[in-house]
PDB file of C-alpha atoms and ligand atoms in Angstrom:
ATOM      1  CA  UNK A   1     -12.263 -15.462  18.232  1.00  0.00           C
ATOM      2  CA  UNK A   2     -13.396 -19.049  18.428  1.00  0.00           C
ATOM      3  CA  UNK A   3     -16.239 -18.180  16.091  1.00  0.00           C
ATOM      4  CA  UNK A   4     -13.825 -16.843  13.502  1.00  0.00           C
ATOM      5  CA  UNK A   5     -11.716 -19.975  13.738  1.00  0.00           C
ATOM      6  CA  UNK A   6     -14.814 -21.987  12.948  1.00  0.00           C
ATOM      7  CA  UNK A   7     -15.671 -19.694  10.075  1.00  0.00           C
ATOM      8  CA  UNK A   8     -12.157 -20.010   8.745  1.00  0.00           C
ATOM      9  CA  UNK A   9     -12.390 -23.783   8.817  1.00  0.00           C
ATOM     10  CA  UNK A  10     -15.693 -23.675   6.997  1.00  0.00           C
ATOM     11  CA  UNK A  11     -14.378 -21.382   4.306  1.00  0.00           C
ATOM     12  CA  UNK A  12     -11.269 -23.514   3.883  1.00  0.00           C
ATOM     13  CA  UNK A  13     -13.671 -26.373   3.298  1.00  0.00           C
ATOM     14  CA  UNK A  14     -15.385 -24.309   0.614  1.00  0.00           C
ATOM     15  CA  UNK A  15     -12.087 -23.557  -1.074  1.00  0.00           C
ATOM     16  CA  UNK A  16     -11.170 -27.237  -0.838  1.00  0.00           C
ATOM     17  CA  UNK A  17     -14.420 -28.060  -2.619  1.00  0.00           C
ATOM     18  CA  UNK A  18     -13.501 -25.712  -5.453  1.00  0.00           C
ATOM     19  CA  UNK A  19      -9.975 -27.107  -5.565  1.00  0.00           C
ATOM     20  CA  UNK A  20     -11.370 -30.629  -5.873  1.00  0.00           C
ATOM     21  CA  UNK A  21     -13.607 -29.560  -8.735  1.00  0.00           C
ATOM     22  CA  UNK A  22     -10.675 -27.951 -10.501  1.00  0.00           C
ATOM     23  CA  UNK A  23      -8.280 -30.818 -10.001  1.00  0.00           C
ATOM     24  CA  UNK A  24     -10.745 -33.289 -11.506  1.00  0.00           C
ATOM     25  CA  UNK A  25      -9.630 -35.390 -14.441  1.00  0.00           C
ATOM     26  CA  UNK A  26     -11.106 -33.009 -17.011  1.00  0.00           C
ATOM     27  CA  UNK A  27      -9.136 -30.029 -15.752  1.00  0.00           C
ATOM     28  CA  UNK A  28      -6.084 -28.814 -17.657  1.00  0.00           C
ATOM     29  CA  UNK A  29      -4.894 -25.306 -16.828  1.00  0.00           C
ATOM     30  CA  UNK A  30      -3.494 -24.956 -20.341  1.00  0.00           C
ATOM     31  CA  UNK A  31      -6.917 -25.614 -21.858  1.00  0.00           C
ATOM     32  CA  UNK A  32      -8.237 -22.457 -20.191  1.00  0.00           C
ATOM     33  CA  UNK A  33      -5.895 -20.211 -22.146  1.00  0.00           C
ATOM     34  CA  UNK A  34      -8.187 -18.327 -24.502  1.00  0.00           C
ATOM     35  CA  UNK A  35     -11.263 -20.136 -23.164  1.00  0.00           C
ATOM     36  CA  UNK A  36     -14.407 -18.052 -23.577  1.00  0.00           C
ATOM     37  CA  UNK A  37     -16.029 -17.660 -20.170  1.00  0.00           C
ATOM     38  CA  UNK A  38     -19.169 -15.891 -18.965  1.00  0.00           C
ATOM     39  CA  UNK A  39     -19.321 -15.362 -15.178  1.00  0.00           C
ATOM     40  CA  UNK A  40     -22.489 -14.071 -13.495  1.00  0.00           C
ATOM     41  CA  UNK A  41     -22.555 -12.342 -10.120  1.00  0.00           C
ATOM     42  CA  UNK A  42     -18.980 -11.354 -10.866  1.00  0.00           C
ATOM     43  CA  UNK A  43     -18.800  -8.026  -9.006  1.00  0.00           C
ATOM     44  CA  UNK A  44     -18.107  -9.499  -5.530  1.00  0.00           C
ATOM     45  CA  UNK A  45     -17.519 -12.665  -3.553  1.00  0.00           C
ATOM     46  CA  UNK A  46     -17.143 -16.058  -5.204  1.00  0.00           C
ATOM     47  CA  UNK A  47     -17.983 -14.728  -8.681  1.00  0.00           C
ATOM     48  CA  UNK A  48     -15.261 -12.093  -8.469  1.00  0.00           C
ATOM     49  CA  UNK A  49     -12.712 -14.681  -7.265  1.00  0.00           C
ATOM     50  CA  UNK A  50     -13.716 -17.098 -10.022  1.00  0.00           C
ATOM     51  CA  UNK A  51     -13.220 -14.312 -12.575  1.00  0.00           C
ATOM     52  CA  UNK A  52      -9.677 -13.697 -11.250  1.00  0.00           C
ATOM     53  CA  UNK A  53      -8.963 -17.428 -11.382  1.00  0.00           C
ATOM     54  CA  UNK A  54      -9.964 -17.672 -15.050  1.00  0.00           C
ATOM     55  CA  UNK A  55      -8.122 -14.400 -15.749  1.00  0.00           C
ATOM     56  CA  UNK A  56      -4.814 -15.745 -14.369  1.00  0.00           C
ATOM     57  CA  UNK A  57      -5.163 -18.736 -16.696  1.00  0.00           C
ATOM     58  CA  UNK A  58      -5.504 -16.429 -19.712  1.00  0.00           C
ATOM     59  CA  UNK A  59      -9.201 -16.797 -20.423  1.00  0.00           C
ATOM     60  CA  UNK A  60     -11.441 -14.415 -22.366  1.00  0.00           C
ATOM     61  CA  UNK A  61     -14.094 -13.117 -20.020  1.00  0.00           C
ATOM     62  CA  UNK A  62     -17.490 -11.518 -20.040  1.00  0.00           C
ATOM     63  CA  UNK A  63     -18.588 -10.511 -16.533  1.00  0.00           C
ATOM     64  CA  UNK A  64     -22.055  -9.561 -15.432  1.00  0.00           C
ATOM     65  CA  UNK A  65     -23.782  -8.277 -12.267  1.00  0.00           C
ATOM     66  CA  UNK A  66     -26.035  -5.349 -11.513  1.00  0.00           C
ATOM     67  CA  UNK A  67     -23.432  -2.671 -10.794  1.00  0.00           C
ATOM     68  CA  UNK A  68     -21.495  -1.574 -13.867  1.00  0.00           C
ATOM     69  CA  UNK A  69     -19.100   0.673 -11.935  1.00  0.00           C
ATOM     70  CA  UNK A  70     -17.935  -2.233  -9.738  1.00  0.00           C
ATOM     71  CA  UNK A  71     -17.739  -4.632 -12.708  1.00  0.00           C
ATOM     72  CA  UNK A  72     -15.485  -2.175 -14.494  1.00  0.00           C
ATOM     73  CA  UNK A  73     -12.941  -2.376 -11.661  1.00  0.00           C
ATOM     74  CA  UNK A  74     -13.063  -6.195 -11.672  1.00  0.00           C
ATOM     75  CA  UNK A  75     -12.595  -6.211 -15.457  1.00  0.00           C
ATOM     76  CA  UNK A  76      -9.515  -3.982 -15.152  1.00  0.00           C
ATOM     77  CA  UNK A  77      -8.006  -6.290 -12.531  1.00  0.00           C
ATOM     78  CA  UNK A  78      -8.699  -9.313 -14.758  1.00  0.00           C
ATOM     79  CA  UNK A  79      -6.799  -7.656 -17.601  1.00  0.00           C
ATOM     80  CA  UNK A  80      -3.857  -6.935 -15.277  1.00  0.00           C
ATOM     81  CA  UNK A  81      -3.880 -10.565 -14.153  1.00  0.00           C
ATOM     82  CA  UNK A  82      -3.560 -11.896 -17.687  1.00  0.00           C
ATOM     83  CA  UNK A  83      -7.041 -12.271 -19.141  1.00  0.00           C
ATOM     84  CA  UNK A  84      -6.802 -12.243 -22.960  1.00  0.00           C
ATOM     85  CA  UNK A  85      -9.985 -10.232 -23.031  1.00  0.00           C
ATOM     86  CA  UNK A  86     -12.366  -8.917 -20.358  1.00  0.00           C
ATOM     87  CA  UNK A  87     -15.672  -7.191 -20.917  1.00  0.00           C
ATOM     88  CA  UNK A  88     -18.654  -6.445 -18.726  1.00  0.00           C
ATOM     89  CA  UNK A  89     -22.378  -6.058 -19.165  1.00  0.00           C
ATOM     90  CA  UNK A  90     -24.587  -4.798 -16.311  1.00  0.00           C
ATOM     91  CA  UNK A  91     -27.836  -6.788 -15.964  1.00  0.00           C
ATOM     92  CA  UNK A  92     -30.620  -7.517 -13.512  1.00  0.00           C
ATOM     93  CA  UNK A  93     -31.495 -11.207 -13.411  1.00  0.00           C
ATOM     94  CA  UNK A  94     -34.924 -10.408 -11.952  1.00  0.00           C
ATOM     95  CA  UNK A  95     -35.708  -9.302 -15.502  1.00  0.00           C
ATOM     96  CA  UNK A  96     -36.105 -12.406 -17.721  1.00  0.00           C
ATOM     97  CA  UNK A  97     -35.073 -10.451 -20.837  1.00  0.00           C
ATOM     98  CA  UNK A  98     -31.678  -9.730 -19.268  1.00  0.00           C
ATOM     99  CA  UNK A  99     -30.739 -13.431 -19.030  1.00  0.00           C
ATOM    100  CA  UNK A 100     -30.935 -13.888 -22.796  1.00  0.00           C
ATOM    101  CA  UNK A 101     -29.376 -10.500 -23.486  1.00  0.00           C
ATOM    102  CA  UNK A 102     -26.282 -11.315 -21.420  1.00  0.00           C
ATOM    103  CA  UNK A 103     -25.693 -14.730 -23.027  1.00  0.00           C
ATOM    104  CA  UNK A 104     -26.180 -13.245 -26.499  1.00  0.00           C
ATOM    105  CA  UNK A 105     -23.717 -10.441 -25.700  1.00  0.00           C
ATOM    106  CA  UNK A 106     -21.083 -12.967 -24.583  1.00  0.00           C
ATOM    107  CA  UNK A 107     -21.583 -15.123 -27.692  1.00  0.00           C
ATOM    108  CA  UNK A 108     -21.376 -12.069 -29.956  1.00  0.00           C
ATOM    109  CA  UNK A 109     -18.302 -10.593 -28.262  1.00  0.00           C
ATOM    110  CA  UNK A 110     -16.344 -13.829 -27.800  1.00  0.00           C
ATOM    111  CA  UNK A 111     -17.565 -15.701 -30.872  1.00  0.00           C
ATOM    112  CA  UNK A 112     -19.096 -18.472 -28.739  1.00  0.00           C
ATOM    113  CA  UNK A 113     -18.725 -19.822 -25.219  1.00  0.00           C
ATOM    114  CA  UNK A 114     -16.704 -22.559 -23.531  1.00  0.00           C
ATOM    115  CA  UNK A 115     -17.811 -21.992 -19.924  1.00  0.00           C
ATOM    116  CA  UNK A 116     -21.064 -20.634 -18.585  1.00  0.00           C
ATOM    117  CA  UNK A 117     -20.438 -19.959 -14.882  1.00  0.00           C
ATOM    118  CA  UNK A 118     -23.712 -19.295 -13.066  1.00  0.00           C
ATOM    119  CA  UNK A 119     -23.160 -17.845  -9.630  1.00  0.00           C
ATOM    120  CA  UNK A 120     -25.339 -14.745  -9.025  1.00  0.00           C
ATOM    121  CA  UNK A 121     -27.844 -14.509  -6.153  1.00  0.00           C
ATOM    122  CA  UNK A 122     -30.332 -11.869  -5.104  1.00  0.00           C
ATOM    123  CA  UNK A 123     -30.340 -10.515  -1.561  1.00  0.00           C
ATOM    124  CA  UNK A 124     -32.409 -12.435   0.976  1.00  0.00           C
ATOM    125  CA  UNK A 125     -32.757 -11.587   4.679  1.00  0.00           C
ATOM    126  CA  UNK A 126     -31.222 -13.879   7.286  1.00  0.00           C
ATOM    127  CA  UNK A 127     -33.898 -14.761   9.821  1.00  0.00           C
ATOM    128  CA  UNK A 128     -37.177 -16.594  10.258  1.00  0.00           C
ATOM    129  CA  UNK A 129     -39.360 -16.652   7.170  1.00  0.00           C
ATOM    130  CA  UNK A 130     -41.574 -13.551   7.348  1.00  0.00           C
ATOM    131  CA  UNK A 131     -44.297 -14.867   5.033  1.00  0.00           C
ATOM    132  CA  UNK A 132     -43.236 -12.685   2.106  1.00  0.00           C
ATOM    133  CA  UNK A 133     -44.314 -14.859  -0.832  1.00  0.00           C
ATOM    134  CA  UNK A 134     -43.563 -12.101  -3.343  1.00  0.00           C
ATOM    135  CA  UNK A 135     -39.927 -11.971  -2.273  1.00  0.00           C
ATOM    136  CA  UNK A 136     -39.720 -15.779  -2.511  1.00  0.00           C
ATOM    137  CA  UNK A 137     -41.114 -15.653  -6.054  1.00  0.00           C
ATOM    138  CA  UNK A 138     -38.646 -12.905  -6.969  1.00  0.00           C
ATOM    139  CA  UNK A 139     -35.728 -14.847  -5.476  1.00  0.00           C
ATOM    140  CA  UNK A 140     -36.723 -17.973  -7.397  1.00  0.00           C
ATOM    141  CA  UNK A 141     -36.527 -15.933 -10.603  1.00  0.00           C
ATOM    142  CA  UNK A 142     -33.109 -14.482  -9.752  1.00  0.00           C
ATOM    143  CA  UNK A 143     -31.431 -17.501  -8.128  1.00  0.00           C
ATOM    144  CA  UNK A 144     -32.997 -20.298 -10.196  1.00  0.00           C
ATOM    145  CA  UNK A 145     -35.144 -19.493 -13.246  1.00  0.00           C
ATOM    146  CA  UNK A 146     -32.556 -17.137 -14.742  1.00  0.00           C
ATOM    147  CA  UNK A 147     -29.991 -19.978 -14.467  1.00  0.00           C
ATOM    148  CA  UNK A 148     -32.299 -22.292 -16.412  1.00  0.00           C
ATOM    149  CA  UNK A 149     -32.911 -19.636 -19.045  1.00  0.00           C
ATOM    150  CA  UNK A 150     -29.218 -18.827 -19.493  1.00  0.00           C
ATOM    151  CA  UNK A 151     -28.320 -22.506 -19.702  1.00  0.00           C
ATOM    152  CA  UNK A 152     -30.937 -23.052 -22.397  1.00  0.00           C
ATOM    153  CA  UNK A 153     -29.734 -20.058 -24.377  1.00  0.00           C
ATOM    154  CA  UNK A 154     -26.082 -21.162 -24.158  1.00  0.00           C
ATOM    155  CA  UNK A 155     -26.553 -24.893 -24.814  1.00  0.00           C
ATOM    156  CA  UNK A 156     -26.282 -24.790 -28.624  1.00  0.00           C
ATOM    157  CA  UNK A 157     -22.986 -22.897 -28.571  1.00  0.00           C
ATOM    158  CA  UNK A 158     -21.630 -25.045 -25.702  1.00  0.00           C
ATOM    159  CA  UNK A 159     -22.555 -28.147 -27.742  1.00  0.00           C
ATOM    160  CA  UNK A 160     -20.338 -26.855 -30.581  1.00  0.00           C
ATOM    161  CA  UNK A 161     -17.390 -26.073 -28.313  1.00  0.00           C
ATOM    162  CA  UNK A 162     -17.632 -29.137 -26.015  1.00  0.00           C
ATOM    163  CA  UNK A 163     -18.270 -26.590 -23.276  1.00  0.00           C
ATOM    164  CA  UNK A 164     -19.337 -26.656 -19.654  1.00  0.00           C
ATOM    165  CA  UNK A 165     -22.013 -25.229 -17.440  1.00  0.00           C
ATOM    166  CA  UNK A 166     -20.741 -24.503 -13.930  1.00  0.00           C
ATOM    167  CA  UNK A 167     -23.415 -23.927 -11.294  1.00  0.00           C
ATOM    168  CA  UNK A 168     -22.436 -22.512  -7.911  1.00  0.00           C
ATOM    169  CA  UNK A 169     -24.715 -24.029  -5.311  1.00  0.00           C
ATOM    170  CA  UNK A 170     -24.610 -24.497  -1.565  1.00  0.00           C
ATOM    171  CA  UNK A 171     -24.817 -27.056   1.198  1.00  0.00           C
ATOM    172  CA  UNK A 172     -28.062 -25.278   2.049  1.00  0.00           C
ATOM    173  CA  UNK A 173     -29.418 -26.797  -1.168  1.00  0.00           C
ATOM    174  CA  UNK A 174     -28.920 -30.270   0.267  1.00  0.00           C
ATOM    175  CA  UNK A 175     -29.810 -30.027   3.955  1.00  0.00           C
ATOM    176  CA  UNK A 176     -32.786 -28.144   5.380  1.00  0.00           C
ATOM    177  CA  UNK A 177     -31.976 -25.484   7.946  1.00  0.00           C
ATOM    178  CA  UNK A 178     -33.814 -22.627   9.657  1.00  0.00           C
ATOM    179  CA  UNK A 179     -33.341 -18.924   8.810  1.00  0.00           C
ATOM    180  CA  UNK A 180     -32.694 -19.011   5.055  1.00  0.00           C
ATOM    181  CA  UNK A 181     -35.790 -20.708   3.651  1.00  0.00           C
ATOM    182  CA  UNK A 182     -36.263 -18.916   0.309  1.00  0.00           C
ATOM    183  CA  UNK A 183     -32.519 -19.000  -0.389  1.00  0.00           C
ATOM    184  CA  UNK A 184     -32.328 -22.717   0.463  1.00  0.00           C
ATOM    185  CA  UNK A 185     -35.370 -23.427  -1.720  1.00  0.00           C
ATOM    186  CA  UNK A 186     -33.666 -21.837  -4.735  1.00  0.00           C
ATOM    187  CA  UNK A 187     -30.496 -23.870  -4.111  1.00  0.00           C
ATOM    188  CA  UNK A 188     -32.513 -27.109  -3.786  1.00  0.00           C
ATOM    189  CA  UNK A 189     -34.131 -26.192  -7.112  1.00  0.00           C
ATOM    190  CA  UNK A 190     -30.696 -25.686  -8.709  1.00  0.00           C
ATOM    191  CA  UNK A 191     -29.387 -29.026  -7.445  1.00  0.00           C
ATOM    192  CA  UNK A 192     -32.527 -30.836  -8.595  1.00  0.00           C
ATOM    193  CA  UNK A 193     -32.570 -29.277 -12.044  1.00  0.00           C
ATOM    194  CA  UNK A 194     -28.881 -29.227 -12.946  1.00  0.00           C
ATOM    195  CA  UNK A 195     -28.215 -32.600 -11.287  1.00  0.00           C
ATOM    196  CA  UNK A 196     -30.900 -34.069 -13.528  1.00  0.00           C
ATOM    197  CA  UNK A 197     -29.623 -32.164 -16.568  1.00  0.00           C
ATOM    198  CA  UNK A 198     -26.202 -33.743 -16.008  1.00  0.00           C
ATOM    199  CA  UNK A 199     -27.815 -37.176 -16.446  1.00  0.00           C
ATOM    200  CA  UNK A 200     -29.992 -36.198 -19.399  1.00  0.00           C
ATOM    201  CA  UNK A 201     -27.084 -34.656 -21.324  1.00  0.00           C
ATOM    202  CA  UNK A 202     -25.014 -37.791 -20.728  1.00  0.00           C
ATOM    203  CA  UNK A 203     -27.928 -39.980 -21.884  1.00  0.00           C
ATOM    204  CA  UNK A 204     -28.158 -37.927 -25.088  1.00  0.00           C
ATOM    205  CA  UNK A 205     -24.443 -38.165 -25.824  1.00  0.00           C
ATOM    206  CA  UNK A 206     -24.120 -34.408 -25.443  1.00  0.00           C
ATOM    207  CA  UNK A 207     -20.742 -32.663 -25.644  1.00  0.00           C
ATOM    208  CA  UNK A 208     -21.698 -30.417 -22.734  1.00  0.00           C
ATOM    209  CA  UNK A 209     -20.739 -31.170 -19.138  1.00  0.00           C
ATOM    210  CA  UNK A 210     -22.418 -29.778 -16.040  1.00  0.00           C
ATOM    211  CA  UNK A 211     -20.467 -29.127 -12.836  1.00  0.00           C
ATOM    212  CA  UNK A 212     -22.287 -28.263  -9.628  1.00  0.00           C
ATOM    213  CA  UNK A 213     -20.060 -26.664  -6.988  1.00  0.00           C
ATOM    214  CA  UNK A 214     -21.465 -27.285  -3.530  1.00  0.00           C
ATOM    215  CA  UNK A 215     -19.986 -24.643  -1.308  1.00  0.00           C
ATOM    216  CA  UNK A 216     -19.982 -24.472   2.467  1.00  0.00           C
ATOM    217  CA  UNK A 217     -19.980 -21.190   4.306  1.00  0.00           C
ATOM    218  CA  UNK A 218     -17.607 -18.855   2.524  1.00  0.00           C
ATOM    219  CA  UNK A 219     -16.026 -15.792   4.070  1.00  0.00           C
ATOM    220  CA  UNK A 220     -17.399 -13.242   1.617  1.00  0.00           C
ATOM    221  CA  UNK A 221     -18.515  -9.778   2.646  1.00  0.00           C
ATOM    222  CA  UNK A 222     -22.184 -10.663   2.191  1.00  0.00           C
ATOM    223  CA  UNK A 223     -21.925 -13.862   4.206  1.00  0.00           C
ATOM    224  CA  UNK A 224     -20.026 -12.109   6.975  1.00  0.00           C
ATOM    225  CA  UNK A 225     -22.642  -9.383   7.195  1.00  0.00           C
ATOM    226  CA  UNK A 226     -25.404 -11.933   7.608  1.00  0.00           C
ATOM    227  CA  UNK A 227     -23.678 -13.885  10.336  1.00  0.00           C
ATOM    228  CA  UNK A 228     -22.551 -10.948  12.476  1.00  0.00           C
TER     229      UNK A 228
HETATM  230  C1  NAG B   1     -15.680 -32.192 -29.321  1.00  0.00           C
HETATM  231  O1  NAG B   1     -15.509 -33.529 -28.951  1.00  0.00           O
HETATM  232  C2  NAG B   1     -15.604 -34.422 -30.047  1.00  0.00           C
HETATM  233  C3  NAG B   1     -15.482 -35.826 -29.499  1.00  0.00           C
HETATM  234  O2  NAG B   1     -16.457 -36.046 -28.535  1.00  0.00           O
HETATM  235  C4  NAG B   1     -14.528 -34.131 -31.066  1.00  0.00           C
HETATM  236  O3  NAG B   1     -14.703 -34.963 -32.178  1.00  0.00           O
HETATM  237  C5  NAG B   1     -14.631 -32.676 -31.504  1.00  0.00           C
HETATM  238  O4  NAG B   1     -13.554 -32.358 -32.349  1.00  0.00           O
HETATM  239  C6  NAG B   1     -14.629 -31.753 -30.317  1.00  0.00           C
HETATM  240  N1  NAG B   1     -14.908 -30.407 -30.773  1.00  0.00           N
HETATM  241  C7  NAG B   1     -14.230 -29.350 -30.325  1.00  0.00           C
HETATM  242  C8  NAG B   1     -14.640 -28.025 -30.878  1.00  0.00           C
HETATM  243  O5  NAG B   1     -13.322 -29.441 -29.493  1.00  0.00           O
HETATM  244  C1  NAG B   2     -20.783 -32.797 -30.496  1.00  0.00           C
HETATM  245  O1  NAG B   2     -19.785 -32.191 -31.323  1.00  0.00           O
HETATM  246  C2  NAG B   2     -19.627 -32.868 -32.560  1.00  0.00           C
HETATM  247  C3  NAG B   2     -18.448 -32.233 -33.278  1.00  0.00           C
HETATM  248  O2  NAG B   2     -17.718 -31.357 -32.512  1.00  0.00           O
HETATM  249  C4  NAG B   2     -20.907 -32.749 -33.371  1.00  0.00           C
HETATM  250  O3  NAG B   2     -20.760 -33.410 -34.593  1.00  0.00           O
HETATM  251  C5  NAG B   2     -22.045 -33.367 -32.575  1.00  0.00           C
HETATM  252  O4  NAG B   2     -23.254 -33.169 -33.258  1.00  0.00           O
HETATM  253  C6  NAG B   2     -22.134 -32.736 -31.198  1.00  0.00           C
HETATM  254  N1  NAG B   2     -23.113 -33.432 -30.393  1.00  0.00           N
HETATM  255  C7  NAG B   2     -24.340 -32.956 -30.180  1.00  0.00           C
HETATM  256  C8  NAG B   2     -25.230 -33.788 -29.307  1.00  0.00           C
HETATM  257  O5  NAG B   2     -24.719 -31.877 -30.626  1.00  0.00           O
END
């Protein structure tokens, strides 16, 4: 039981992090009504919860993940919760062509984008690194390179709408720990790249803002399975 208390505290911390991001000076709930939002990794966990959050505020959503049948259920819930529009497109972010295809679909369906919310991750085993370089390469594509590609594809439309890129990262992208090496490496890469992009966009007088959400341990099904 003590373990679960700890876990609860950690996930409250994670939620607090999100709350802080959303109560920042640039946040106005009203401004999300009708906002055009693409959420990746939206079939479960944080991505699913983020989709519901935007839905309650009346956003227009495009959701993506690998499993279309699960996305369809999330889309229906979003519509019940008040989303102005909710669509889904199944995609596999291990396939570079899918990154561009998903962003293009969202732009076509919503007439542009206000928020690009990058959150998806590929599965990675919890345990000592087993020397599987191929899996590490694959994970870097899914958890990092596809983020870069989607951001690049969406930047012109976000520039026109004064939009935002939201990147869901992790404490494991800031502090080195055993047992999740490839995962941590991809999160370090995200923090390095999008942290730097934040500065470069500001230096260029860009209209686009970048928000990096650093989450602690969150009580999602996947996380719980790994820790058991
Ligand atoms: C974007 O922000 C600029 C000021 O930085 C403003 O002039 C412009 O109207 C805004 N565009 C949109 C689409 O909100
Ligand atoms: C920002 O938006 C304004 C108008 O909304 C546009 O004129 C300007 O070119 C944009 N800035 C960049 C860096 O594209």
